[in-house]
Every structure is written in C-alpha cells, then in structure tokens.
Amino acid sequence: MKAIFLNKQGEVAVRIAAMLSELEVGERIPNISDLSGKLSVGAGTVQTALKMLETEGAIKLQTRGHQGTTLEYIDRILLYRLTEQPWIAGSMPLPYTTRLEGLATAFYKQFESVAIPFNIQYMRGGKARLEKLASGAFNFAICSKRSAIMAKEDYPNLEILIEFDTHSYIDEPAVVFAHEEDREIHDGMKIGIDEYSYDHVYLNERVCQGKDVTFVPLKYSELSEKLNKGEIDASLWNLDELKEKFILKNVHKLGDAIVKEMEDACTAVLVVRNDDKKLQLLMKDILDIDEIHQIQGKVLEKEILPAY
C-alpha cells in the first residue's frame, strides 16, 4: 500500500475505494453526508479521502448539482493496487493437457501484467471446484460451460461471468474402448463415469442414450487401469488427453452432429458468485479475452512454453 494511505484519511480512502469499486461508470456515488455517517468520520475527512483517490488517478468524479455526484471514470486495477486488497484466488482443473496448460499460462500472464496478487488452486472435478466457489473458498472457478449450467441448479448463487472460445476447455470428446474390435457403444457394456465431474456424467449419459449399459463410477486416475482389467468396456473422455495417454486405435471420434451438440462441454467459462459485483467488474477489467485465446493458442502450437 502506498505511504499516503497509511493515515486516517488514507484509511477512509481505502474504505471508500471498496465502495466505489462496486459502481459502474456513470452511476451516482453516495453523498458526503451519507459517506460520513456510514464511515463514522467527518465530512472533511471524506472529502480529503475522495481527493486522494482522484489525485492518484484512480477515479474521476463529476458534480451534477441536485443530481448528485457521479463516477465519471474508475481505474479498478489501480484502486486494487493502491489500497492493497486481498489476493484473488481461483480454481481450475489440473493442467493435464497442453490446452489447459495454455489456459493457466494465459491467466498468470494477465494477472502478472497488472501486478495484482493472484493464485490458482488446481482441482480435479468440476463439482468440487464449483461447490467450493459457492461456499466462498475461491473468488472464481474455471470449468466447462456445461458444468456451469448444471451447477447453477445446485448453487443458484453462481453465474458465468466470461465465456471463452469453443474448444478452449477441451478439443472434443471421444470414446476409448477396452477392446480393439469395438467401434461403438452397444447394449451390455460397462461405461466408466467420473461422478465428480458434471460434464463427464452428462456426456457419457448422452452418448449412451437408448443403450442398455451399466455405469461404473471411477476416478480420473483409474481410467487406464479399469480399461486394462476389463472392469469397464468404454468411456467418453477428453480427446486431448486420450491422444497423449492411450493407443489411438482404441479411441474413436463421435460424429460431427453429436460433437456439435456437445460444444458447451468443450467451452471454458469463468464462474463467479453473483453477489460479488466488485470482483466481477475487476475481473472484466483485468482479463483480455482475445489475449487469453492468443496465449493459449501459442502454447498449443508450442510457440511459447507453458508457465503457471
């Protein structure tokens, strides 16, 4: 925190900054007397605090007579740095594919470029990430659009803030089989599903629709073992990962029509709590979506090394 904020007026400025960070440009700010009462300080202290923020270039106010004072400009990133807010914490899947490594790299580069303290916890299972976000353990979570849509039914306080490109989360789903002679899912098969993943359950149920199959719960790390032991016959999985870890002759792509239908499982989204407006506005200012796509693409093309 800058030294000028380490006094009484600076303390008030920090508190006012937190309030103003929830406002959009053009919105009316609370009047001096309301701020004085809310902060239990004198009007002069409030005026000095507002002037400090304006002098630093973090805000610009416009007095409009009986209409009050409006927020004409706000630099949320500068406000965050000036007033030393807490670290921003997020969660995303383990970067077990180059595509996810690219996404993680892009996020770190974005936050480093604006010098805002930031960390990501890597967690397998969209259900676990979104549950922790809903409970307040994180500020945001990265998951597939399909997971976010399904999680909304369990956690109404969640919402999608940013949607990235199609195929920003996974390339496409494909089916991996235990036996080389199999080419498609048929009646009597045992299908592995990761119950910690909203979209994995959804995708497998969708591709098995109308088939008489048995779903067998498994963890991500157990897929290869259960296929090799014959405990499952097949599972729909991320093609990125299947390319790296499985014999491709046992992997079969789905038809174009069904892949198109499953695009929301391939699309990455950033999810937040819908009551955290200050964070929502700040994240939109920090994240350059086009640049995120470019960085992810360069990692995928091996033009830059992943760093996260």
Coordinates of C-alpha atoms in Angstrom, one line a residue:
M1 CA 0.0 0.0 0.0
K2 CA 1.3 3.5 -0.9
A3 CA 2.5 5.5 2.1
I4 CA -0.1 8.2 1.6
F5 CA -2.8 5.8 2.5
L6 CA -1.2 5.0 5.9
N7 CA -3.0 7.7 7.9
K8 CA -6.6 8.4 8.9
Q9 CA -7.6 10.0 5.6
G10 CA -5.9 7.1 3.8
E11 CA -7.8 4.5 5.8
V12 CA -11.0 6.2 4.9
A13 CA -9.9 6.4 1.2
V14 CA -9.4 2.6 1.2
R15 CA -12.9 2.0 2.6
I16 CA -14.4 4.4 0.0
A17 CA -12.4 2.7 -2.7
A18 CA -14.0 -0.6 -1.8
M19 CA -17.5 1.0 -2.1
L20 CA -16.8 2.7 -5.4
S21 CA -15.4 -0.5 -6.9
E22 CA -18.9 -1.8 -7.0
L23 CA -20.2 1.0 -9.2
E24 CA -20.3 1.3 -12.9
V25 CA -19.1 4.5 -14.7
G26 CA -22.0 7.0 -14.8
E27 CA -23.5 5.8 -11.5
R28 CA -24.2 8.2 -8.7
I29 CA -22.0 7.9 -5.7
P30 CA -23.3 8.3 -2.1
N31 CA -23.3 11.9 -1.0
I32 CA -20.7 13.2 1.5
S33 CA -23.1 13.1 4.5
D34 CA -24.1 9.5 3.7
L35 CA -20.5 8.5 3.5
S36 CA -19.7 10.4 6.7
G37 CA -22.4 8.6 8.6
K38 CA -21.6 5.2 7.2
L39 CA -17.8 5.5 7.9
S40 CA -18.3 7.4 11.2
V41 CA -15.9 10.2 10.2
G42 CA -16.3 13.9 9.5
A43 CA -17.3 15.4 6.1
G44 CA -13.9 16.9 5.7
T45 CA -12.2 13.6 6.1
V46 CA -14.4 12.1 3.4
Q47 CA -13.7 15.0 1.0
T48 CA -9.9 14.6 1.6
A49 CA -10.1 10.8 1.0
L50 CA -12.0 11.3 -2.3
K51 CA -9.5 13.9 -3.4
M52 CA -6.6 11.5 -2.6
L53 CA -8.2 8.9 -4.9
E54 CA -8.7 11.5 -7.7
T55 CA -5.2 12.8 -7.3
E56 CA -3.8 9.3 -7.8
G57 CA -5.8 8.9 -11.0
A58 CA -7.9 6.1 -9.7
I59 CA -11.2 7.9 -10.0
K60 CA -12.8 11.0 -11.6
L61 CA -16.0 12.5 -10.2
Q62 CA -18.4 14.9 -11.7
T63 CA -20.7 17.0 -9.6
R64 CA -24.1 17.5 -11.2
G65 CA -25.9 19.8 -8.8
H66 CA -29.1 18.4 -7.4
Q67 CA -28.5 15.2 -9.3
G68 CA -25.5 14.5 -7.0
T69 CA -22.0 13.3 -7.9
T70 CA -21.4 10.7 -10.5
L71 CA -18.5 8.4 -11.2
E72 CA -17.1 9.6 -14.5
Y73 CA -14.0 7.3 -14.6
I74 CA -12.6 4.5 -12.5
D75 CA -9.4 2.5 -12.8
R76 CA -10.3 -0.6 -10.8
I77 CA -6.9 -2.2 -11.3
L78 CA -5.1 0.9 -9.9
L79 CA -7.5 1.1 -7.0
Y80 CA -6.8 -2.5 -6.1
R81 CA -3.1 -2.0 -6.2
L82 CA -3.2 1.4 -4.3
T83 CA -5.2 0.0 -1.5
E84 CA -3.6 -3.4 -1.1
Q85 CA -6.7 -5.6 -1.4
P86 CA -6.5 -9.4 -0.6
W87 CA -5.1 -11.9 -3.1
I88 CA -7.5 -13.1 -5.8
A89 CA -7.9 -16.8 -5.6
G90 CA -9.3 -19.1 -8.3
S91 CA -9.5 -22.8 -9.1
M92 CA -9.3 -24.7 -12.4
P93 CA -8.7 -28.3 -13.5
L94 CA -5.3 -29.9 -13.2
P95 CA -3.4 -28.8 -16.3
Y96 CA -3.1 -32.4 -17.6
T97 CA -3.3 -31.3 -21.2
T98 CA -1.5 -28.7 -23.3
R99 CA -4.8 -26.9 -23.8
L100 CA -5.3 -26.4 -20.1
E101 CA -1.6 -25.5 -19.7
G102 CA -2.2 -22.8 -22.2
L103 CA -5.3 -21.5 -20.3
A104 CA -3.4 -21.5 -17.0
T105 CA -0.4 -19.7 -18.6
A106 CA -2.7 -17.1 -20.0
F107 CA -4.3 -16.3 -16.7
Y108 CA -1.0 -16.0 -14.9
K109 CA 0.3 -13.7 -17.6
Q110 CA -2.8 -11.5 -17.4
F111 CA -2.6 -11.0 -13.7
E112 CA 1.2 -10.5 -13.7
S113 CA 0.8 -7.8 -16.3
V114 CA -1.4 -5.7 -14.0
A115 CA 0.6 -6.6 -10.8
I116 CA -2.3 -7.9 -8.9
P117 CA -1.6 -10.7 -6.3
F118 CA -3.2 -13.9 -7.6
N119 CA -3.1 -17.7 -7.2
I120 CA -4.9 -20.7 -8.7
Q121 CA -5.6 -24.0 -7.0
Y122 CA -5.7 -26.9 -9.3
M123 CA -8.5 -29.3 -8.5
R124 CA -9.8 -32.3 -10.4
G125 CA -13.6 -32.4 -10.6
G126 CA -15.9 -29.6 -11.6
K127 CA -18.3 -30.4 -8.9
A128 CA -15.7 -29.9 -6.2
R129 CA -14.5 -26.6 -7.7
L130 CA -17.9 -25.1 -8.1
E131 CA -19.0 -26.3 -4.6
K132 CA -16.1 -24.5 -3.0
L133 CA -16.7 -21.4 -5.1
A134 CA -20.3 -21.3 -4.0
S135 CA -19.2 -21.6 -0.3
G136 CA -16.8 -18.7 -0.6
A137 CA -13.5 -20.7 -0.7
F138 CA -12.5 -19.1 -4.0
N139 CA -13.2 -15.9 -5.9
F140 CA -13.7 -17.6 -9.2
A141 CA -13.6 -21.0 -10.9
I142 CA -12.8 -22.2 -14.4
C143 CA -14.8 -25.1 -15.8
S144 CA -16.8 -26.1 -18.9
K145 CA -19.9 -24.2 -19.8
R146 CA -21.9 -27.4 -19.5
S147 CA -20.6 -27.9 -15.9
A148 CA -21.5 -24.3 -15.0
I149 CA -25.1 -24.7 -16.4
M150 CA -25.6 -27.9 -14.4
A151 CA -24.0 -26.4 -11.2
K152 CA -26.5 -23.5 -11.3
E153 CA -29.2 -25.9 -10.4
D154 CA -27.3 -26.9 -7.2
Y155 CA -25.9 -23.5 -6.5
P156 CA -28.2 -20.6 -7.5
N157 CA -25.6 -18.1 -6.3
L158 CA -23.2 -18.9 -9.2
E159 CA -23.2 -17.3 -12.6
I160 CA -21.0 -17.3 -15.8
L161 CA -19.0 -14.1 -16.0
I162 CA -16.9 -14.8 -19.1
E163 CA -17.3 -17.3 -21.8
F164 CA -14.2 -18.2 -23.9
D165 CA -13.8 -19.8 -27.3
T166 CA -15.3 -23.1 -28.3
H167 CA -12.6 -25.8 -27.7
S168 CA -10.9 -23.6 -25.1
Y169 CA -11.6 -26.3 -22.5
I170 CA -11.2 -29.5 -24.4
D171 CA -10.7 -30.3 -28.1
E172 CA -13.7 -32.7 -28.3
P173 CA -15.0 -35.8 -26.5
A174 CA -14.2 -39.2 -27.9
V175 CA -14.8 -42.8 -26.8
V176 CA -12.0 -45.0 -25.6
F177 CA -12.6 -48.8 -25.6
A178 CA -11.0 -51.6 -23.7
H179 CA -11.1 -53.9 -26.8
E180 CA -9.7 -53.1 -30.3
E181 CA -12.7 -54.7 -32.0
D182 CA -15.2 -52.3 -30.5
R183 CA -16.1 -49.3 -32.6
E184 CA -19.2 -48.0 -30.9
I185 CA -21.1 -48.4 -27.6
H186 CA -23.6 -51.2 -27.5
D187 CA -26.0 -52.9 -25.1
G188 CA -24.4 -54.7 -22.2
M189 CA -21.3 -52.6 -21.9
K190 CA -19.9 -51.2 -18.7
I191 CA -19.2 -47.5 -19.0
G192 CA -16.9 -45.6 -16.7
I193 CA -18.1 -42.2 -15.4
D194 CA -16.3 -39.7 -13.1
E195 CA -19.1 -38.7 -10.7
Y196 CA -17.0 -35.7 -9.5
S197 CA -17.5 -34.2 -12.9
Y198 CA -20.8 -32.7 -14.1
D199 CA -19.9 -32.8 -17.7
H200 CA -18.4 -36.3 -17.7
V201 CA -21.6 -37.8 -16.4
Y202 CA -23.7 -35.7 -18.8
L203 CA -21.5 -36.6 -21.9
N204 CA -21.5 -40.3 -21.1
E205 CA -25.2 -40.4 -20.5
R206 CA -25.8 -38.6 -23.7
V207 CA -23.7 -40.8 -25.9
C208 CA -25.3 -43.9 -24.2
Q209 CA -28.8 -42.7 -24.7
G210 CA -31.1 -45.5 -25.7
K211 CA -28.5 -48.2 -24.9
D212 CA -28.8 -50.8 -22.1
V213 CA -25.5 -50.1 -20.4
T214 CA -24.2 -50.1 -16.8
F215 CA -22.4 -47.0 -15.5
V216 CA -19.4 -47.7 -13.3
P217 CA -18.0 -44.9 -11.1
L218 CA -14.3 -44.2 -11.4
K219 CA -11.8 -41.5 -10.7
Y220 CA -9.8 -39.8 -13.4
S221 CA -6.6 -41.7 -12.5
E222 CA -8.3 -45.1 -12.7
L223 CA -9.5 -45.0 -16.3
S224 CA -6.5 -46.8 -17.8
E225 CA -6.4 -49.4 -15.1
K226 CA -10.1 -50.2 -15.3
L227 CA -10.0 -50.5 -19.1
N228 CA -6.9 -52.8 -18.9
K229 CA -8.5 -55.0 -16.3
G230 CA -11.8 -55.2 -18.2
E231 CA -13.7 -53.6 -15.3
I232 CA -15.2 -51.2 -17.8
D233 CA -15.6 -51.5 -21.6
A234 CA -15.6 -47.9 -22.6
S235 CA -15.8 -44.3 -21.5
L236 CA -16.3 -41.0 -23.2
W237 CA -13.2 -38.8 -22.5
N238 CA -11.3 -35.8 -23.5
L239 CA -9.6 -36.4 -26.9
D240 CA -6.6 -34.1 -25.9
E241 CA -5.8 -36.5 -23.1
L242 CA -6.6 -39.7 -25.0
K243 CA -4.1 -38.7 -27.7
E244 CA -1.4 -38.4 -25.1
K245 CA -2.1 -41.5 -23.0
F246 CA -3.9 -44.1 -25.0
I247 CA -3.4 -46.2 -28.1
L248 CA -5.3 -44.3 -30.7
K249 CA -6.6 -47.4 -32.4
N250 CA -8.8 -47.9 -29.3
V251 CA -10.1 -44.3 -29.5
H252 CA -12.9 -43.4 -31.7
K253 CA -14.3 -40.0 -32.5
L254 CA -18.0 -39.2 -32.5
G255 CA -20.0 -37.9 -35.4
D256 CA -20.0 -34.2 -36.3
A257 CA -23.6 -33.8 -35.3
I258 CA -23.2 -35.1 -31.7
V259 CA -19.9 -33.2 -31.3
K260 CA -21.7 -30.0 -32.3
E261 CA -24.3 -30.8 -29.7
M262 CA -21.6 -31.2 -27.0
E263 CA -19.8 -27.9 -27.7
D264 CA -20.7 -26.4 -24.3
A265 CA -18.7 -29.2 -22.7
C266 CA -15.7 -28.0 -24.8
T267 CA -16.0 -24.3 -24.0
A268 CA -14.2 -22.9 -20.9
V269 CA -16.0 -20.3 -18.8
L270 CA -15.1 -18.3 -15.7
V271 CA -17.7 -18.6 -13.0
V272 CA -18.2 -16.2 -10.0
R273 CA -20.7 -15.7 -7.2
N274 CA -23.5 -13.4 -8.4
D275 CA -23.3 -11.3 -5.2
D276 CA -19.7 -10.3 -5.7
K277 CA -20.1 -7.3 -8.1
K278 CA -16.8 -5.7 -7.1
L279 CA -14.9 -8.8 -8.2
Q280 CA -17.0 -9.2 -11.4
L281 CA -16.1 -5.7 -12.5
L282 CA -12.5 -6.0 -11.6
M283 CA -12.1 -9.4 -13.4
K284 CA -13.6 -7.9 -16.6
D285 CA -11.0 -5.1 -16.5
I286 CA -8.1 -7.5 -15.8
L287 CA -8.9 -10.1 -18.4
D288 CA -8.3 -9.5 -22.1
I289 CA -10.3 -12.4 -23.7
D290 CA -8.6 -12.0 -27.1
E291 CA -5.1 -12.1 -25.5
I292 CA -6.1 -15.2 -23.5
H293 CA -7.1 -17.0 -26.7
Q294 CA -3.8 -15.9 -28.3
I295 CA -1.6 -17.1 -25.4
Q296 CA -3.5 -20.5 -25.2
G297 CA -3.1 -20.9 -29.0
K298 CA 0.7 -20.2 -28.8
V299 CA 1.1 -22.8 -26.1
L300 CA -0.9 -25.3 -28.1
E301 CA 1.3 -24.6 -31.2
K302 CA 4.4 -24.8 -29.0
E303 CA 5.4 -21.2 -29.8
I304 CA 5.8 -20.4 -26.1
L305 CA 6.4 -22.6 -23.1
P306 CA 3.7 -23.0 -20.6
A307 CA 4.4 -21.1 -17.3
Y308 CA 2.0 -21.3 -14.4

